[in-house]
CSV table of C-alpha atoms in Angstrom, one decimal:
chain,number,residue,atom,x,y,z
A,50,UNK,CA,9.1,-13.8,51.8
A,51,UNK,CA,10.4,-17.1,53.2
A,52,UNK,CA,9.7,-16.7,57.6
A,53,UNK,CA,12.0,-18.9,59.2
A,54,UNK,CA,10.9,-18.7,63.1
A,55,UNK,CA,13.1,-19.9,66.0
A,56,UNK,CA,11.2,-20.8,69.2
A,57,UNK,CA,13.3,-18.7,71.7
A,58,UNK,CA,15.2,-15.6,71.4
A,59,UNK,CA,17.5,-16.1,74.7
A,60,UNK,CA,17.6,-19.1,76.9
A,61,UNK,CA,19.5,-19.8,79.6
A,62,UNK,CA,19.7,-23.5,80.8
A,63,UNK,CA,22.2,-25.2,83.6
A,64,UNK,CA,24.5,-27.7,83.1
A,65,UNK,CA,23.2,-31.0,82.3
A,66,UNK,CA,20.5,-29.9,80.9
A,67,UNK,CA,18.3,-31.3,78.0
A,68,UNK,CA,17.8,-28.2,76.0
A,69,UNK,CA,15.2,-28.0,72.7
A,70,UNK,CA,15.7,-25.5,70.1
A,71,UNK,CA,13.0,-25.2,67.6
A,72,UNK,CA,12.9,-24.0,64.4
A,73,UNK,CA,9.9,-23.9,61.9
A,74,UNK,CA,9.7,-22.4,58.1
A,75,UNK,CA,6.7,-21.7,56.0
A,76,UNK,CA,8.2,-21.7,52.7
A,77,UNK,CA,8.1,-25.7,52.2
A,78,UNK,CA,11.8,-25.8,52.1
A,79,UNK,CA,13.9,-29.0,51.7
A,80,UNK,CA,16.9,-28.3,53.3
A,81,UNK,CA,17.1,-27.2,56.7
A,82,UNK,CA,20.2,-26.3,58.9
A,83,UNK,CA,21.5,-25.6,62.3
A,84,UNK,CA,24.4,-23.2,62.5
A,85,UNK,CA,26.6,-22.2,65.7
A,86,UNK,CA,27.8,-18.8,65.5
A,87,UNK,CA,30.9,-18.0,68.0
A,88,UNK,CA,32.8,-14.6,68.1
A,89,UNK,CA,36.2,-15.1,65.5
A,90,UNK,CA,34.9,-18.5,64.3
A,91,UNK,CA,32.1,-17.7,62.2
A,92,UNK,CA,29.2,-19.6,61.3
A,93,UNK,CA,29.7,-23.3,61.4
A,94,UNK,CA,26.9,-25.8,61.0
A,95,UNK,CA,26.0,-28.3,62.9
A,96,UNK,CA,23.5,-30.5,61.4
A,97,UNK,CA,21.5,-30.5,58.1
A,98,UNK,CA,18.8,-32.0,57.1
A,99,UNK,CA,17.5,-32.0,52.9
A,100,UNK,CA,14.1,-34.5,53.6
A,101,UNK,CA,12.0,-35.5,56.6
A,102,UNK,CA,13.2,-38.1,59.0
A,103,UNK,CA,17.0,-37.2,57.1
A,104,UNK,CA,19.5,-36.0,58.9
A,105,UNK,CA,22.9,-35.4,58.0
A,106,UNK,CA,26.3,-34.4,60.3
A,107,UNK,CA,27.9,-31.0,59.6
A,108,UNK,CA,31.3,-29.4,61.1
A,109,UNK,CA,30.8,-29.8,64.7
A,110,UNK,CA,28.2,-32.2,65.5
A,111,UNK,CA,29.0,-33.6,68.5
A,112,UNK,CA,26.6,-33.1,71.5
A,113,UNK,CA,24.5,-31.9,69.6
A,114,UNK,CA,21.4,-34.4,68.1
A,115,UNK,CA,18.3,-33.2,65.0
A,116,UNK,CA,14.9,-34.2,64.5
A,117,UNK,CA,12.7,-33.5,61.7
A,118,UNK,CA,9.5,-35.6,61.6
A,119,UNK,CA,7.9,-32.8,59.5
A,120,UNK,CA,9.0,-30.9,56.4
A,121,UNK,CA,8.7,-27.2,58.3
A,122,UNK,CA,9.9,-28.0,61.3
A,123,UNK,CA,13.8,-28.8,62.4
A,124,UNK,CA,14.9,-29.0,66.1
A,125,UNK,CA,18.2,-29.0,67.4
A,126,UNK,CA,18.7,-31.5,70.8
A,127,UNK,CA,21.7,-30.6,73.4
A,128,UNK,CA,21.2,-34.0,75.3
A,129,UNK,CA,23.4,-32.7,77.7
A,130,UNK,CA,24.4,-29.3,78.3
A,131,UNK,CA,27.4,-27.9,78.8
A,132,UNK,CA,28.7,-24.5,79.1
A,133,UNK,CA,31.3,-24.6,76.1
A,134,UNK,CA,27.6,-25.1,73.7
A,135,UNK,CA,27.0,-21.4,75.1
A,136,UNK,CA,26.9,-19.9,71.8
A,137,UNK,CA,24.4,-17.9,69.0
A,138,UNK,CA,22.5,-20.9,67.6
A,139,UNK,CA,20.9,-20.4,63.7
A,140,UNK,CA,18.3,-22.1,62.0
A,141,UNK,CA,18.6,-21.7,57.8
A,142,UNK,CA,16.4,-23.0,55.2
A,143,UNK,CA,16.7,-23.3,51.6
A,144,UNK,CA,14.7,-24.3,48.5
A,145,UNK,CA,15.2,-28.1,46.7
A,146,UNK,CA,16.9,-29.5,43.7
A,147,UNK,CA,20.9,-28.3,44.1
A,148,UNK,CA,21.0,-27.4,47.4
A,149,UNK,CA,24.5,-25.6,46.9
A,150,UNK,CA,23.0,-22.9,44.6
A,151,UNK,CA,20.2,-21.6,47.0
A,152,UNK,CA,20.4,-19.4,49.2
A,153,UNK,CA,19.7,-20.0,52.7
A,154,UNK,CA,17.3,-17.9,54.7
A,155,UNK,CA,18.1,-17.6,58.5
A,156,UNK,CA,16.1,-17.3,61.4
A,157,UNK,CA,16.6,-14.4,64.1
A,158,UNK,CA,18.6,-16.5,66.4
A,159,UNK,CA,19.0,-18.0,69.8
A,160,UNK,CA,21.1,-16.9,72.5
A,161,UNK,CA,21.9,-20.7,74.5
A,162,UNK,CA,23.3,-19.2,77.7
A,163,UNK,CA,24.7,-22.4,80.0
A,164,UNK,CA,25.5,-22.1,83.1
B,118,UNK,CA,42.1,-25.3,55.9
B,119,UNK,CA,40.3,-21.8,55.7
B,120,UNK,CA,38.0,-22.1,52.3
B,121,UNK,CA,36.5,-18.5,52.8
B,122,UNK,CA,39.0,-15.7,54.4
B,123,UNK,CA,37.9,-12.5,55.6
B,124,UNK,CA,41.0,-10.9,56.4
B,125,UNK,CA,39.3,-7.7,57.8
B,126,UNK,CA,37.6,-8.2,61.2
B,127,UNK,CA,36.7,-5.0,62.1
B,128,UNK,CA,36.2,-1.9,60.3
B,129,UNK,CA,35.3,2.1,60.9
B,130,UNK,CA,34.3,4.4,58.5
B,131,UNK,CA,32.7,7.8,58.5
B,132,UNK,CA,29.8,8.1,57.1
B,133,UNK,CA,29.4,8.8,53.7
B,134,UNK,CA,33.3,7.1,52.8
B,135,UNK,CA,33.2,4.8,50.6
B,136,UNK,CA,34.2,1.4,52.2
B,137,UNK,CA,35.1,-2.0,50.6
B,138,UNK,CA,34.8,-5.9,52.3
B,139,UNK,CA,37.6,-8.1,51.3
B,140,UNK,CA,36.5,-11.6,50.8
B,141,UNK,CA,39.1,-14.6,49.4
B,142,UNK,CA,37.5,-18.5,49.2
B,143,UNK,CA,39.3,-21.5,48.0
B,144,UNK,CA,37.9,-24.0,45.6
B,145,UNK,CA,38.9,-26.8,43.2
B,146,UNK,CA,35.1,-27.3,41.8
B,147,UNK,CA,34.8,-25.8,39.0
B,148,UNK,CA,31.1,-25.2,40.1
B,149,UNK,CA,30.2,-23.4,42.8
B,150,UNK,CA,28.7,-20.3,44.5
B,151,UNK,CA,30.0,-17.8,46.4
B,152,UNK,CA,26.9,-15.6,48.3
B,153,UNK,CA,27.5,-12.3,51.1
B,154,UNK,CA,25.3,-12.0,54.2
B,155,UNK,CA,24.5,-9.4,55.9
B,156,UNK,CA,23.6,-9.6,60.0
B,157,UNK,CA,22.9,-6.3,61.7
B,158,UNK,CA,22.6,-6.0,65.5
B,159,UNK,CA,19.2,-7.7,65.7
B,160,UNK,CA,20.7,-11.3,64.6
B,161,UNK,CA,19.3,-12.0,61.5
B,162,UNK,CA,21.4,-12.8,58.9
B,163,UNK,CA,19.9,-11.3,55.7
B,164,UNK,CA,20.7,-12.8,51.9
B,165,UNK,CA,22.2,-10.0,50.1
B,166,UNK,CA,23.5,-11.8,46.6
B,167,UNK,CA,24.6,-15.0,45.0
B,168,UNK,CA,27.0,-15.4,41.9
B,169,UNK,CA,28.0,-18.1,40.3
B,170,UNK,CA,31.5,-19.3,38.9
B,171,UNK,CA,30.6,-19.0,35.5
B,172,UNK,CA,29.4,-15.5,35.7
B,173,UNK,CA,32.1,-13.1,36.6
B,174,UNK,CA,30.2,-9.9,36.0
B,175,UNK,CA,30.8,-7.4,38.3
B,176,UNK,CA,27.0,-6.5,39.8
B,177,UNK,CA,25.7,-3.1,41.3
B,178,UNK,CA,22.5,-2.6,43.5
B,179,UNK,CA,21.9,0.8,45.2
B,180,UNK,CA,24.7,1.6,46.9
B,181,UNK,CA,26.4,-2.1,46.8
B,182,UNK,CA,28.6,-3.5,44.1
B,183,UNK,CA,30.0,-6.4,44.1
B,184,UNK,CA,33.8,-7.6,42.2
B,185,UNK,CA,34.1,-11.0,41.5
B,186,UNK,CA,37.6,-12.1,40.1
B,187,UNK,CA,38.5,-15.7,39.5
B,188,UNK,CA,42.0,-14.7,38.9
B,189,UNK,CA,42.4,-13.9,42.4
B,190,UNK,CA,39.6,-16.1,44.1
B,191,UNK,CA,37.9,-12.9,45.4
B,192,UNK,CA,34.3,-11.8,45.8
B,193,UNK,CA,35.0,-8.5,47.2
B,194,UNK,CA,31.6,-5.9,48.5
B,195,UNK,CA,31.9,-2.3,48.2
B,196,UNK,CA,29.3,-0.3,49.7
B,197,UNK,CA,29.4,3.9,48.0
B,198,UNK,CA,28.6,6.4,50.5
B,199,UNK,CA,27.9,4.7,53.8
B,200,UNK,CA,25.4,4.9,55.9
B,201,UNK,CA,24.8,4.3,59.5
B,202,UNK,CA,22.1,1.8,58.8
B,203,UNK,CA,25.1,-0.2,57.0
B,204,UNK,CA,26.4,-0.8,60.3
B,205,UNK,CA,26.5,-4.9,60.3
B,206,UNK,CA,28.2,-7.6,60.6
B,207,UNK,CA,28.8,-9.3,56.9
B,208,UNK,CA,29.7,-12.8,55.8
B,209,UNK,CA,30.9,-14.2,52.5
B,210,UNK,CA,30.0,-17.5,51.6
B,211,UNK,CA,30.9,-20.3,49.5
B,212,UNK,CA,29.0,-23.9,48.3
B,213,UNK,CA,30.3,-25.7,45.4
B,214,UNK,CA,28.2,-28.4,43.8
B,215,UNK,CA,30.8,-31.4,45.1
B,216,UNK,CA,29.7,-31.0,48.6
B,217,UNK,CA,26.4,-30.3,47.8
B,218,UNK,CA,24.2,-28.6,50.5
B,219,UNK,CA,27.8,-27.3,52.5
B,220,UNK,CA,28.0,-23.7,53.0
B,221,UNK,CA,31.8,-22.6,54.0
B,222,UNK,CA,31.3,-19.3,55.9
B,223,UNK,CA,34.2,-16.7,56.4
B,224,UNK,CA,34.4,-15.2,59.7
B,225,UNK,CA,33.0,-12.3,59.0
B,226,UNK,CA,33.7,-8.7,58.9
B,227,UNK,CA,32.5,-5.9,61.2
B,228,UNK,CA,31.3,-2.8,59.9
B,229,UNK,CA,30.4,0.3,62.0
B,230,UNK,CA,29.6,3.5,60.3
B,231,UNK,CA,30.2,6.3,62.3
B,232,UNK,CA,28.0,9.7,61.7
């Protein structure tokens, strides 16, 4: 089974803030994304990223920044924080090829607490 | 505009009712996905199918069945004789091969099965 593994389950950080979230898969997955999840909004992603050192802007991706300088690993970069990015924050990876008919595979989740 | 609708937030059953999840998704590809999720308390957000546009076979697994009618643009989930461990929150999904690797979430519907 495809582990997708988020560094932190909760984390609470102040305002200001640089704040890392880390994500790693072991399924040597192409794509890789960063979701937001917000009560009555959904899911809605952030970044993506379909090949190391690419990176590619989703719904909502301001203050918000993506690394990926290897193929298992993907981290999301608040470069400032601020307390409307308190949120549910979801890693997802899927397989190559047509990216739009995988599925993704999420990790557990981290709860970004800013005060 | 909304491309995946979920018109029911919240929903009660008892268990062992029968329950179904509406879902309604917007699309001029002719291509495309359409995929349900499943998260339950703990965060995760589990893969539970995938069906094409081509294939509008209605699908059963268990206790889950799945509806998909292009008439009416709906993928709807119908789980036979709940169960507490049902008790989730559940997203439908859509990706069509134009916008390759973007996944339009609805907003999800709650589900708590009451024993």
């Amino acid at each position: 089974d495809v582990k997708v593994t988020q560094s932190s389950r909760y984390l609470v950080k102040r305002t200001g803030e640089k704040v890392f979230l880390e994500c790693v898969q072991d399924m040597d997955h192409e794509n890789m994304f960063w979701y937001r999840q917000d009560p009555g909004l959904g899911l809605r992603l952030i970044y993506f990223s379909y090949d190391v050192k690419m990176k590619e802007k989703g719904d909502i991706p301001e203050g918000y920044s993506v690394s990926r300088e290897k193929k298992e690993r993907f981290s999301l970069i608040l470069e400032s924080a601020s307390t409307n990015q308190t949120s549910m924050y979801l890693c997802a990876s899927s397989s190559s090829g047509k990216g739009y008919n995988s599925p993704l595979h999420f990790g557990n989740g981290t709860r970004l607490t800013v005060t | 505009a909304q491309k995946v609708t979920q018109a029911q937030t919240e929903i009660s059953v008892v268990e062992k009712e029968d329950v179904t999840l509406d879902c309604v998704y917007e699309t001029r590809d002719t291509t495309y996905y359409l995929f349900w999720y499943k998260q339950p308390p703990s965060g995760e957000l589990v893969f539970l199918i995938r069906r094409n546009s081509f294939d509008e076979q209605n699908e059963i697994s268990g206790r889950y069945s799945w509806n998909f009618q292009k008439s009416t643009s709906s993928f709807n989930f119908t789980i036979t004789a709940s169960q507490v461990v049902d008790s989730a929150v559940y997203f439908c999904a859509l990706s069509e091969m134009n916008t390759g690797n973007q996944f339009y979430f609805g907003t999800g519907t709650s589900l708590t099965v009451i024993p």
